[in-house]
Amino acid sequence: MSGHFPYTRDLRIDFFRGIALVCMFWDHIPGNPLGYLTLRNFGLSDAAELFVFLAGYGAMLAYGRVYVRDGYFPAALKALRRAWVLYVAHVFLLAQLLAVVFVANARVETRDFISEMGLGYFLNEPEAALVGGVLLQFKPVLMDPLPLYVILMAVLAGVLPLLVRHPWWVLVPSALLWLLEKHVGLNLPAAPEGVWFFNPLAWQFLFFLGACCARPRPLIRQRAIDRRAVDRLLLPLSCAFLLGSFVLSLSWRAPELHDAVMPLTVAQWIYPISKTDLDLLRVLHFLALAWVAARYVRPGAWLQRGVATILCLMGRYSLEVFCLSVLLAPLADAAGALSGDSPGMQVLAGMSGVALMAALAAWLDMLRRPRNLLGPAAADAEAGLLPQGTQGKGIL
């Protein structure tokens, strides 16, 4: 078997995953002032792209290493076991979210959290809603990522040998499926009516792109002089695209000015910038941002100090922290509503939620510290989607 996955820790993976978790939590609190600080306000992509890409990256590091070391069946079984863990987390989180939303709805008279969270279907048809939840078809607001990960991890178990040995055999069909979905409008059905918010047929492309970037050998081999030339070319292009995306996202806050400046032909070409179908502009924006970050956010001791350490801990235990954030978001929203949507209380609720997420990560790390001392290989095998941040060279 070819390929060697180094055990060198790269805390930047956990760091960026922690940023994605915080951004998603603040984005999930309607009207919270902290939501203006998240990634979605600075371009065409947001924390969802970052989170899915890193999920594929982390999965490849964990299970690609097991495949190289132990063979296909042990690696596939570990990946499928992780998919099962994600599925169980989805089912239990659904039950817990129902309880949290119903309690919040009973305490806040000015809001209808049940309708806002998409739980009216459960009240009207509880039996069908429970069956839909088990079948990954009923997904209340905030819970869309977990069913997506269940499917992607199950598929990863089947194509793992190709990802390690012949990544283009996976990436090219993945890209073609992504493009085909846009042409014919394919998606999976969701209950009560509609389709998946995160279309797996589209978002799988970003997941497998992340997996391919985690390989020790780059997808495109370049000589050193060619790499420097590409870097000099990509830097101004990426920065220009990121700047243009930022200006475009700012223009959406002034619709009249946007409509006056934006040419009709350009608007017809770029809109809608669909998140459900993972629009091309969202992918390009994320890749430009990822390339700049990979080149200029360098690893170092700063990742083990202050806020960076907290974000790394949160990213290391992203499944548990994400589940907690889903439960905390309606509670933070309810706290703001009870205060009359006071900006001070909204900010306090948002920051308190992040503090609780960080506390959970620190507690989990304390519990698992003896196991982590066994070494990176043991920790990675246990972590599944939450590897200890090893680094592949990839194409980024």
XYZ file of C-alpha atoms in Angstrom:
396
model
C 0.000 0.000 0.000
C 1.212 3.479 -0.801
C 0.941 6.526 1.366
C 2.226 7.456 4.782
C 0.229 9.577 7.189
C 2.561 11.469 9.540
C 1.782 11.728 13.238
C 2.856 15.355 13.515
C 0.200 17.401 15.280
C -1.168 20.422 13.473
C -3.319 22.320 15.933
C -4.575 24.617 13.192
C -7.137 21.967 12.217
C -8.683 21.994 15.684
C -8.330 25.775 15.848
C -10.321 26.400 12.669
C -12.870 23.780 13.647
C -13.326 25.609 16.949
C -13.891 28.868 15.055
C -16.529 27.117 12.932
C -18.327 25.862 16.048
C -18.473 29.328 17.599
C -19.661 30.892 14.343
C -22.396 28.293 13.882
C -23.613 28.792 17.449
C -23.846 32.573 17.089
C -25.458 32.227 13.651
C -28.116 29.997 15.196
C -29.261 32.699 17.648
C -31.638 34.945 15.656
C -30.895 38.649 15.931
C -27.911 38.234 18.245
C -25.336 41.036 17.743
C -22.520 38.479 17.909
C -23.848 37.048 14.661
C -22.324 40.044 12.847
C -18.849 38.719 13.720
C -19.206 35.332 12.045
C -17.761 34.144 8.749
C -20.991 34.558 6.787
C -20.696 38.350 7.074
C -17.354 38.523 5.279
C -17.966 36.667 2.049
C -19.972 34.090 0.146
C -19.248 31.005 2.270
C -19.669 30.491 6.001
C -18.810 28.135 8.847
C -20.702 25.241 7.240
C -18.182 24.947 4.392
C -15.295 25.100 6.845
C -16.848 22.458 9.072
C -17.672 19.984 6.276
C -14.261 20.393 4.630
C -12.473 19.764 7.923
C -14.735 16.788 8.603
C -13.488 15.164 5.402
C -9.919 16.203 6.179
C -10.078 14.751 9.684
C -11.796 11.550 8.561
C -9.084 10.906 5.983
C -6.338 11.433 8.548
C -7.926 9.031 11.008
C -9.138 6.247 8.731
C -6.595 6.615 5.940
C -3.890 5.917 8.502
C -5.757 2.849 9.791
C -6.187 1.610 6.202
C -2.459 1.953 5.461
C -1.520 0.265 8.729
C -4.165 -2.457 9.157
C -5.929 -2.874 5.816
C -9.371 -2.117 4.472
C -11.765 -3.990 6.730
C -10.495 -2.603 10.079
C -10.536 0.919 8.645
C -14.001 0.506 7.108
C -15.387 -0.901 10.359
C -14.020 2.071 12.299
C -15.544 4.509 9.803
C -18.904 2.735 9.949
C -18.738 2.709 13.728
C -18.230 6.454 13.622
C -21.216 6.808 11.305
C -23.257 4.833 13.852
C -22.089 7.129 16.669
C -23.179 10.138 14.631
C -26.542 8.517 13.947
C -27.143 7.777 17.638
C -26.106 11.340 18.491
C -28.679 12.625 15.988
C -31.508 10.556 17.510
C -30.704 11.535 21.102
C -30.145 15.169 20.174
C -33.549 15.262 18.503
C -35.229 14.111 21.729
C -33.286 16.594 23.831
C -33.979 19.472 21.446
C -37.706 18.744 21.608
C -37.625 19.050 25.393
C -35.548 22.253 25.363
C -37.736 23.977 22.765
C -41.002 23.037 24.465
C -39.718 24.361 27.808
C -38.483 27.582 26.208
C -41.746 28.034 24.329
C -43.731 27.713 27.559
C -41.630 30.410 29.261
C -41.554 33.045 26.497
C -44.931 34.450 25.498
C -43.658 36.749 22.755
C -42.151 34.016 20.576
C -43.278 30.773 18.975
C -40.143 28.657 19.215
C -41.972 25.537 18.101
C -42.757 27.032 14.693
C -39.380 28.757 14.388
C -37.543 25.478 15.048
C -39.728 23.531 12.623
C -41.284 21.360 15.315
C -44.926 21.960 14.417
C -44.846 18.736 12.407
C -44.063 16.821 15.593
C -47.122 18.249 17.347
C -49.411 17.546 14.412
C -48.104 14.096 13.507
C -45.888 12.809 16.340
C -45.711 9.229 15.111
C -44.696 10.203 11.579
C -42.217 12.751 12.960
C -40.531 10.158 15.180
C -40.248 7.705 12.293
C -38.917 10.514 10.105
C -36.335 11.370 12.742
C -35.116 7.781 12.869
C -34.942 7.658 9.060
C -33.025 10.984 8.921
C -35.916 12.666 7.115
C -37.250 14.851 9.932
C -34.578 17.390 10.826
C -35.572 20.403 12.917
C -33.724 23.674 12.457
C -30.053 23.476 13.578
C -29.861 19.674 13.237
C -29.118 19.371 9.514
C -25.333 18.705 9.744
C -25.491 15.406 11.663
C -27.583 13.450 9.111
C -25.278 14.750 6.395
C -22.235 13.414 8.278
C -23.872 10.027 8.795
C -24.252 9.567 5.041
C -20.809 10.940 4.185
C -19.039 8.722 6.703
C -20.857 5.649 5.426
C -19.818 6.472 1.852
C -16.247 7.155 2.977
C -16.036 3.613 4.342
C -16.746 2.271 0.858
C -14.340 4.463 -1.137
C -11.470 4.623 1.367
C -9.061 2.476 -0.701
C -9.550 4.732 -3.713
C -9.057 7.872 -1.614
C -5.719 6.556 -0.379
C -4.418 5.033 -3.610
C -6.256 6.750 -6.487
C -7.896 9.946 -5.161
C -8.807 11.251 -8.610
C -11.066 8.206 -9.071
C -13.159 9.585 -6.218
C -12.761 13.316 -6.714
C -13.712 13.425 -10.407
C -16.990 11.447 -9.995
C -17.701 13.501 -6.860
C -17.336 16.745 -8.828
C -19.465 15.390 -11.671
C -22.223 14.407 -9.241
C -22.073 17.898 -7.714
C -22.456 19.466 -11.164
C -25.167 17.007 -12.228
C -27.178 17.818 -9.109
C -27.201 21.475 -10.117
C -28.354 20.654 -13.629
C -31.248 18.315 -12.766
C -32.060 19.396 -9.195
C -31.461 16.080 -7.409
C -31.922 15.955 -3.649
C -33.163 13.619 -0.914
C -36.710 13.935 0.456
C -37.278 15.422 3.906
C -40.324 15.378 6.183
C -42.886 16.781 6.361
C -42.440 18.208 2.848
C -39.380 19.315 1.019
C -35.752 18.292 0.607
C -32.580 18.248 2.686
C -31.233 21.697 3.522
C -27.664 20.400 3.127
C -28.059 18.414 -0.087
C -25.758 15.382 0.362
C -25.352 15.027 -3.401
C -23.776 18.497 -3.474
C -21.983 18.747 -0.130
C -20.220 15.413 -0.609
C -17.900 17.199 -3.042
C -16.509 19.510 -0.366
C -16.194 16.592 2.081
C -14.174 14.474 -0.350
C -12.135 17.468 -1.456
C -11.126 17.885 2.190
C -10.296 14.173 2.373
C -8.083 14.404 -0.707
C -6.270 17.439 0.698
C -5.367 15.415 3.802
C -3.314 12.912 1.798
C 0.448 13.073 2.392
C 1.058 13.256 -1.353
C -0.424 16.267 -3.156
C -2.989 15.697 -5.881
C -0.972 17.834 -8.300
C 2.789 17.363 -8.209
C 4.803 20.486 -8.886
C 8.443 21.388 -8.972
C 9.599 23.915 -6.386
C 9.952 26.690 -8.966
C 6.478 25.948 -10.348
C 5.010 26.045 -6.850
C 6.476 29.476 -6.205
C 5.065 30.734 -9.516
C 1.619 29.363 -8.678
C 1.781 30.990 -5.248
C 2.653 34.361 -6.767
C -0.271 34.016 -9.173
C -2.842 32.708 -6.706
C -2.190 35.218 -3.949
C -3.412 38.346 -5.809
C -6.252 36.402 -7.451
C -7.429 34.962 -4.152
C -7.190 38.272 -2.331
C -9.057 40.071 -5.120
C -11.807 37.460 -5.104
C -12.101 37.583 -1.312
C -12.272 41.384 -1.383
C -14.937 41.368 -4.102
C -16.940 38.772 -2.164
C -16.740 40.889 0.959
C -17.991 43.976 -0.876
C -20.829 41.951 -2.422
C -21.892 40.581 0.972
C -21.861 44.110 2.410
C -24.090 45.334 -0.426
C -26.836 42.913 0.652
C -27.396 45.046 3.747
C -28.463 47.952 1.485
C -30.769 46.311 -1.088
C -31.603 49.563 -2.887
C -27.937 50.420 -3.396
C -27.190 46.840 -4.419
C -29.936 46.843 -7.050
C -28.811 50.216 -8.375
C -25.167 49.169 -8.789
C -25.455 45.477 -9.695
C -25.898 44.936 -13.460
C -28.949 42.822 -14.234
C -27.028 40.368 -16.407
C -24.465 39.783 -13.637
C -27.212 39.329 -11.051
C -28.952 36.766 -13.246
C -25.673 34.897 -13.608
C -24.607 34.725 -9.956
C -27.962 34.481 -8.140
C -29.224 32.557 -6.323
C -26.040 31.681 -4.422
C -27.600 28.524 -3.054
C -26.353 27.050 0.189
C -28.512 23.953 -0.176
C -26.936 23.045 -3.516
C -23.444 24.329 -2.590
C -23.176 27.019 -5.245
C -19.965 27.317 -7.237
C -19.282 30.802 -5.865
C -19.495 29.472 -2.294
C -16.960 26.768 -3.129
C -14.596 29.203 -4.848
C -14.816 31.638 -1.946
C -14.088 28.917 0.588
C -11.151 27.529 -1.409
C -9.633 31.003 -1.769
C -10.046 31.591 1.957
C -8.630 28.146 2.801
C -5.633 28.645 0.530
C -4.763 32.015 2.064
C -5.233 30.635 5.584
C -3.097 27.559 4.902
C -0.296 29.706 3.505
C -0.268 32.525 6.022
C -1.675 31.159 9.293
C 1.390 29.273 10.382
C 1.578 26.714 13.214
C 3.388 27.776 16.334
C 3.323 28.262 20.093
C 0.501 30.810 19.747
C -1.911 27.897 19.292
C -1.196 26.767 22.844
C -1.919 30.087 24.509
C -5.010 32.048 25.458
C -8.122 31.961 23.305
C -6.408 29.779 20.686
C -6.066 26.976 23.230
C -9.768 27.144 24.042
C -10.727 27.031 20.362
C -8.405 24.068 19.779
C -10.031 22.163 22.639
C -13.492 22.856 21.250
C -12.428 21.716 17.799
C -10.915 18.527 19.170
C -14.273 17.469 20.626
C -16.401 18.935 17.873
C -19.223 16.371 17.932
C -19.970 16.830 21.617
C -19.540 20.603 21.460
C -21.769 20.876 18.399
C -24.546 18.884 20.089
C -24.358 21.137 23.132
C -24.458 24.255 20.939
C -27.671 23.045 19.281
C -29.319 22.814 22.705
C -27.886 26.127 23.917
C -28.967 28.172 20.878
C -32.740 28.196 21.649
C -31.981 28.789 25.331
C -29.808 31.799 24.465
C -32.531 33.034 22.131
C -35.131 32.644 24.897
C -32.921 34.525 27.374
C -32.661 37.412 24.932
C -36.419 37.410 24.327
C -37.157 37.466 28.066
C -34.993 40.573 28.380
C -36.908 42.334 25.619
C -34.127 41.558 23.125
C -31.722 43.755 25.057
C -28.385 43.813 23.151
C -26.486 43.454 26.412
C -28.396 40.338 27.422
C -28.121 38.888 23.931
C -24.343 39.321 23.959
C -24.149 37.878 27.477
C -26.215 34.855 26.441
C -24.036 34.303 23.367
C -20.794 34.552 25.319
C -22.150 32.347 28.124
C -23.010 29.686 25.582
C -19.470 29.706 24.209
C -18.130 29.489 27.768
C -20.260 26.395 28.406
C -19.073 24.847 25.136
C -15.467 25.499 26.153
C -16.097 24.067 29.622
C -17.485 20.868 28.096
C -14.425 20.515 25.855
C -12.071 21.079 28.794
C -13.942 18.510 30.891
C -13.818 15.917 28.103
C -10.125 16.563 27.590
C -9.493 16.067 31.297
C -11.367 12.746 31.230
C -9.500 11.509 28.148
C -6.069 12.815 29.044
C -4.718 9.429 30.226
C -5.763 7.886 26.895
C -4.268 10.773 24.921
C -0.942 10.082 26.601
C -0.848 6.735 24.789
C 0.136 8.582 21.639
C -1.342 10.130 18.524
C -2.160 6.826 16.831
C -4.304 5.595 19.706
C -5.998 8.956 20.071
C -6.762 9.158 16.356
C -8.239 5.674 16.265
C -10.547 6.547 19.124
C -11.432 9.994 17.830
C -12.714 9.105 14.371
C -13.933 12.439 13.027
C -12.088 14.141 15.826
C -8.423 13.276 15.181
C -5.706 14.885 17.191
C -4.924 17.296 14.382
C -2.338 15.527 12.240
C -1.274 17.304 9.120
C -1.276 16.203 5.492
C 0.403 18.292 2.804
C -2.516 18.079 0.367
C -3.076 20.682 -2.344
C -3.781 23.580 0.021
